[in-house]
């Protein structure tokens, strides 16, 4: 079992559940929601952050309102699997600002990249940057028409 998980109790799970749904409440509000004093809640927040269980907080932005209206899931197959090539490819993809998620995966494909951009022209520009100076066997894009479930909070209650 993960050492971090062994140190987590039901109050910690309540805190994490609340924060992953909405990280904006004050410490006082959070303490009230989970049934702790403000000081006890603060100490737990500090500990959860120190052990890496909490890694910052973010605001959810409506990207389509900013003109970023196209989400593409890019699947990549490559013939190269050396550590040097992989590191070079990771750095290359990491420099592309359209990339919001990037995974090395198992199965028929090697990588999955989630891209958010402005329309098809934006995706084409991304694609041209992606393939520049990299020998990729297959690159295919799946275009999202609708986000049905997006960034859903994980049910931490099942960890009890």
PDB file of C-alpha atoms in Angstrom:
ATOM      1  CA  UNK A   1       0.000   0.000   0.000  1.00  0.00           C
ATOM      2  CA  UNK A   2       1.131   3.551  -0.708  1.00  0.00           C
ATOM      3  CA  UNK A   3       2.797   5.090   2.396  1.00  0.00           C
ATOM      4  CA  UNK A   4       0.969   8.387   1.805  1.00  0.00           C
ATOM      5  CA  UNK A   5      -2.399   6.623   1.779  1.00  0.00           C
ATOM      6  CA  UNK A   6      -1.715   4.944   5.122  1.00  0.00           C
ATOM      7  CA  UNK A   7      -1.506   8.409   6.748  1.00  0.00           C
ATOM      8  CA  UNK A   8      -4.913   9.518   5.421  1.00  0.00           C
ATOM      9  CA  UNK A   9      -8.021   9.320   7.604  1.00  0.00           C
ATOM     10  CA  UNK A  10     -11.701  10.136   7.034  1.00  0.00           C
ATOM     11  CA  UNK A  11     -11.237  13.853   7.841  1.00  0.00           C
ATOM     12  CA  UNK A  12      -8.408  14.072   5.302  1.00  0.00           C
ATOM     13  CA  UNK A  13     -10.617  12.394   2.702  1.00  0.00           C
ATOM     14  CA  UNK A  14     -13.405  14.900   3.456  1.00  0.00           C
ATOM     15  CA  UNK A  15     -10.960  17.787   3.016  1.00  0.00           C
ATOM     16  CA  UNK A  16      -9.634  16.380  -0.266  1.00  0.00           C
ATOM     17  CA  UNK A  17     -13.159  15.708  -1.534  1.00  0.00           C
ATOM     18  CA  UNK A  18     -14.226  19.287  -0.788  1.00  0.00           C
ATOM     19  CA  UNK A  19     -11.100  20.803  -2.340  1.00  0.00           C
ATOM     20  CA  UNK A  20     -11.249  18.849  -5.568  1.00  0.00           C
ATOM     21  CA  UNK A  21     -14.805  20.066  -6.107  1.00  0.00           C
ATOM     22  CA  UNK A  22     -14.099  23.683  -5.115  1.00  0.00           C
ATOM     23  CA  UNK A  23     -10.752  24.998  -3.855  1.00  0.00           C
ATOM     24  CA  UNK A  24     -12.060  28.516  -3.212  1.00  0.00           C
ATOM     25  CA  UNK A  25     -13.607  28.303   0.290  1.00  0.00           C
ATOM     26  CA  UNK A  26     -11.803  29.961   3.171  1.00  0.00           C
ATOM     27  CA  UNK A  27     -10.169  27.741   5.767  1.00  0.00           C
ATOM     28  CA  UNK A  28     -13.032  28.570   8.105  1.00  0.00           C
ATOM     29  CA  UNK A  29     -15.639  27.445   5.563  1.00  0.00           C
ATOM     30  CA  UNK A  30     -13.661  24.291   4.771  1.00  0.00           C
ATOM     31  CA  UNK A  31     -13.291  23.467   8.471  1.00  0.00           C
ATOM     32  CA  UNK A  32     -17.055  23.840   8.958  1.00  0.00           C
ATOM     33  CA  UNK A  33     -17.797  21.616   5.954  1.00  0.00           C
ATOM     34  CA  UNK A  34     -15.590  18.782   7.227  1.00  0.00           C
ATOM     35  CA  UNK A  35     -16.417  19.129  10.933  1.00  0.00           C
ATOM     36  CA  UNK A  36     -13.064  20.327  12.299  1.00  0.00           C
ATOM     37  CA  UNK A  37     -11.812  23.401  14.094  1.00  0.00           C
ATOM     38  CA  UNK A  38     -10.110  25.946  11.861  1.00  0.00           C
ATOM     39  CA  UNK A  39      -6.704  25.207  13.440  1.00  0.00           C
ATOM     40  CA  UNK A  40      -7.071  21.442  13.044  1.00  0.00           C
ATOM     41  CA  UNK A  41      -8.127  21.916   9.430  1.00  0.00           C
ATOM     42  CA  UNK A  42      -5.150  24.226   8.769  1.00  0.00           C
ATOM     43  CA  UNK A  43      -2.706  21.665  10.252  1.00  0.00           C
ATOM     44  CA  UNK A  44      -4.181  18.938   8.060  1.00  0.00           C
ATOM     45  CA  UNK A  45      -3.947  21.152   4.971  1.00  0.00           C
ATOM     46  CA  UNK A  46      -0.291  21.820   5.762  1.00  0.00           C
ATOM     47  CA  UNK A  47       0.427  18.099   6.214  1.00  0.00           C
ATOM     48  CA  UNK A  48      -1.480  17.088   3.071  1.00  0.00           C
ATOM     49  CA  UNK A  49       0.495  19.676   1.114  1.00  0.00           C
ATOM     50  CA  UNK A  50       3.821  18.613   2.675  1.00  0.00           C
ATOM     51  CA  UNK A  51       3.317  14.951   1.717  1.00  0.00           C
ATOM     52  CA  UNK A  52       2.344  15.928  -1.837  1.00  0.00           C
ATOM     53  CA  UNK A  53      -1.306  14.949  -1.577  1.00  0.00           C
ATOM     54  CA  UNK A  54      -2.374  18.537  -2.380  1.00  0.00           C
ATOM     55  CA  UNK A  55      -0.482  20.108  -5.262  1.00  0.00           C
ATOM     56  CA  UNK A  56      -1.722  23.678  -5.583  1.00  0.00           C
ATOM     57  CA  UNK A  57      -5.166  24.914  -6.585  1.00  0.00           C
ATOM     58  CA  UNK A  58      -6.647  26.212  -9.821  1.00  0.00           C
ATOM     59  CA  UNK A  59      -9.630  28.029 -11.183  1.00  0.00           C
ATOM     60  CA  UNK A  60     -11.739  26.417 -13.861  1.00  0.00           C
ATOM     61  CA  UNK A  61     -11.785  28.650 -16.940  1.00  0.00           C
ATOM     62  CA  UNK A  62     -14.369  28.524 -19.752  1.00  0.00           C
ATOM     63  CA  UNK A  63     -11.889  28.092 -22.593  1.00  0.00           C
ATOM     64  CA  UNK A  64     -14.518  28.302 -25.321  1.00  0.00           C
ATOM     65  CA  UNK A  65     -15.370  31.813 -24.093  1.00  0.00           C
ATOM     66  CA  UNK A  66     -11.752  32.686 -24.930  1.00  0.00           C
ATOM     67  CA  UNK A  67     -12.046  31.239 -28.429  1.00  0.00           C
ATOM     68  CA  UNK A  68     -10.336  27.951 -27.564  1.00  0.00           C
ATOM     69  CA  UNK A  69     -13.229  25.964 -28.962  1.00  0.00           C
ATOM     70  CA  UNK A  70     -11.632  22.794 -30.341  1.00  0.00           C
ATOM     71  CA  UNK A  71     -10.470  19.844 -28.254  1.00  0.00           C
ATOM     72  CA  UNK A  72      -8.539  17.127 -30.057  1.00  0.00           C
ATOM     73  CA  UNK A  73      -7.289  13.819 -28.681  1.00  0.00           C
ATOM     74  CA  UNK A  74      -4.156  13.023 -30.650  1.00  0.00           C
ATOM     75  CA  UNK A  75      -3.019   9.406 -30.796  1.00  0.00           C
ATOM     76  CA  UNK A  76       0.595   8.717 -31.760  1.00  0.00           C
ATOM     77  CA  UNK A  77       2.430   5.578 -32.757  1.00  0.00           C
ATOM     78  CA  UNK A  78       6.213   5.687 -33.104  1.00  0.00           C
ATOM     79  CA  UNK A  79       8.976   3.329 -34.165  1.00  0.00           C
ATOM     80  CA  UNK A  80      11.363   4.819 -31.598  1.00  0.00           C
ATOM     81  CA  UNK A  81      11.538   3.692 -27.992  1.00  0.00           C
ATOM     82  CA  UNK A  82      15.033   4.610 -26.803  1.00  0.00           C
ATOM     83  CA  UNK A  83      15.274   6.652 -23.626  1.00  0.00           C
ATOM     84  CA  UNK A  84      16.991   9.474 -25.536  1.00  0.00           C
ATOM     85  CA  UNK A  85      14.239   9.671 -28.152  1.00  0.00           C
ATOM     86  CA  UNK A  86      11.493   9.544 -25.534  1.00  0.00           C
ATOM     87  CA  UNK A  87      13.079  12.353 -23.491  1.00  0.00           C
ATOM     88  CA  UNK A  88      13.543  14.469 -26.599  1.00  0.00           C
ATOM     89  CA  UNK A  89       9.922  13.892 -27.631  1.00  0.00           C
ATOM     90  CA  UNK A  90       8.639  14.702 -24.129  1.00  0.00           C
ATOM     91  CA  UNK A  91      10.540  17.997 -24.138  1.00  0.00           C
ATOM     92  CA  UNK A  92       9.275  18.823 -27.637  1.00  0.00           C
ATOM     93  CA  UNK A  93       5.621  18.169 -26.751  1.00  0.00           C
ATOM     94  CA  UNK A  94       6.024  20.005 -23.437  1.00  0.00           C
ATOM     95  CA  UNK A  95       6.959  23.168 -25.335  1.00  0.00           C
ATOM     96  CA  UNK A  96       3.732  23.140 -27.380  1.00  0.00           C
ATOM     97  CA  UNK A  97       1.285  25.473 -25.594  1.00  0.00           C
ATOM     98  CA  UNK A  98      -1.810  23.798 -27.061  1.00  0.00           C
ATOM     99  CA  UNK A  99      -1.084  20.605 -25.088  1.00  0.00           C
ATOM    100  CA  UNK A 100      -3.123  20.323 -21.873  1.00  0.00           C
ATOM    101  CA  UNK A 101      -2.548  16.600 -21.158  1.00  0.00           C
ATOM    102  CA  UNK A 102       0.124  14.189 -22.386  1.00  0.00           C
ATOM    103  CA  UNK A 103       0.329  10.460 -21.612  1.00  0.00           C
ATOM    104  CA  UNK A 104       2.513   7.505 -22.568  1.00  0.00           C
ATOM    105  CA  UNK A 105       0.032   4.670 -22.929  1.00  0.00           C
ATOM    106  CA  UNK A 106      -0.078   0.917 -23.443  1.00  0.00           C
ATOM    107  CA  UNK A 107      -1.822  -0.975 -26.215  1.00  0.00           C
ATOM    108  CA  UNK A 108      -1.798  -0.246 -29.939  1.00  0.00           C
ATOM    109  CA  UNK A 109      -0.765   3.396 -29.458  1.00  0.00           C
ATOM    110  CA  UNK A 110       2.269   4.874 -27.723  1.00  0.00           C
ATOM    111  CA  UNK A 111       1.090   8.371 -26.729  1.00  0.00           C
ATOM    112  CA  UNK A 112      -2.119  10.291 -26.130  1.00  0.00           C
ATOM    113  CA  UNK A 113      -2.114  14.096 -26.222  1.00  0.00           C
ATOM    114  CA  UNK A 114      -5.081  16.297 -25.371  1.00  0.00           C
ATOM    115  CA  UNK A 115      -4.943  19.546 -27.321  1.00  0.00           C
ATOM    116  CA  UNK A 116      -7.121  22.650 -26.903  1.00  0.00           C
ATOM    117  CA  UNK A 117      -6.941  25.214 -29.680  1.00  0.00           C
ATOM    118  CA  UNK A 118      -8.800  27.716 -31.847  1.00  0.00           C
ATOM    119  CA  UNK A 119     -10.607  25.766 -34.535  1.00  0.00           C
ATOM    120  CA  UNK A 120      -9.232  23.587 -37.291  1.00  0.00           C
ATOM    121  CA  UNK A 121      -6.615  26.136 -38.391  1.00  0.00           C
ATOM    122  CA  UNK A 122      -5.246  26.156 -34.830  1.00  0.00           C
ATOM    123  CA  UNK A 123      -5.101  22.373 -34.807  1.00  0.00           C
ATOM    124  CA  UNK A 124      -3.340  22.300 -38.174  1.00  0.00           C
ATOM    125  CA  UNK A 125      -0.705  24.744 -36.874  1.00  0.00           C
ATOM    126  CA  UNK A 126      -0.250  22.545 -33.790  1.00  0.00           C
ATOM    127  CA  UNK A 127       0.033  19.416 -35.961  1.00  0.00           C
ATOM    128  CA  UNK A 128       2.736  21.005 -38.112  1.00  0.00           C
ATOM    129  CA  UNK A 129       4.750  21.906 -34.993  1.00  0.00           C
ATOM    130  CA  UNK A 130       4.214  18.435 -33.515  1.00  0.00           C
ATOM    131  CA  UNK A 131       5.603  16.517 -36.488  1.00  0.00           C
ATOM    132  CA  UNK A 132       8.511  18.871 -37.217  1.00  0.00           C
ATOM    133  CA  UNK A 133      11.813  16.987 -36.791  1.00  0.00           C
ATOM    134  CA  UNK A 134      10.149  13.865 -35.346  1.00  0.00           C
ATOM    135  CA  UNK A 135       9.698  10.563 -37.163  1.00  0.00           C
ATOM    136  CA  UNK A 136       6.231   9.512 -36.025  1.00  0.00           C
ATOM    137  CA  UNK A 137       4.772   6.353 -37.573  1.00  0.00           C
ATOM    138  CA  UNK A 138       1.120   7.372 -37.170  1.00  0.00           C
ATOM    139  CA  UNK A 139      -0.572  10.518 -35.905  1.00  0.00           C
ATOM    140  CA  UNK A 140      -4.347  10.633 -35.752  1.00  0.00           C
ATOM    141  CA  UNK A 141      -6.698  13.158 -34.208  1.00  0.00           C
ATOM    142  CA  UNK A 142     -10.095  12.525 -32.648  1.00  0.00           C
ATOM    143  CA  UNK A 143     -12.158  15.712 -32.460  1.00  0.00           C
ATOM    144  CA  UNK A 144     -14.403  16.200 -29.435  1.00  0.00           C
ATOM    145  CA  UNK A 145     -17.891  17.360 -30.356  1.00  0.00           C
ATOM    146  CA  UNK A 146     -19.137  17.633 -26.766  1.00  0.00           C
ATOM    147  CA  UNK A 147     -17.635  17.198 -23.303  1.00  0.00           C
ATOM    148  CA  UNK A 148     -20.098  14.921 -21.523  1.00  0.00           C
ATOM    149  CA  UNK A 149     -18.027  14.402 -18.371  1.00  0.00           C
ATOM    150  CA  UNK A 150     -15.042  16.712 -17.974  1.00  0.00           C
ATOM    151  CA  UNK A 151     -12.707  16.961 -14.982  1.00  0.00           C
ATOM    152  CA  UNK A 152     -15.100  15.101 -12.689  1.00  0.00           C
ATOM    153  CA  UNK A 153     -14.011  14.937  -9.078  1.00  0.00           C
ATOM    154  CA  UNK A 154     -12.795  11.468  -8.104  1.00  0.00           C
ATOM    155  CA  UNK A 155     -14.988   9.652  -5.568  1.00  0.00           C
ATOM    156  CA  UNK A 156     -12.533   9.460  -2.661  1.00  0.00           C
ATOM    157  CA  UNK A 157     -15.160   7.840  -0.437  1.00  0.00           C
ATOM    158  CA  UNK A 158     -14.352   4.512  -2.064  1.00  0.00           C
ATOM    159  CA  UNK A 159     -10.893   4.588  -0.414  1.00  0.00           C
ATOM    160  CA  UNK A 160     -12.317   4.079   3.083  1.00  0.00           C
TER     161      UNK A 160
END
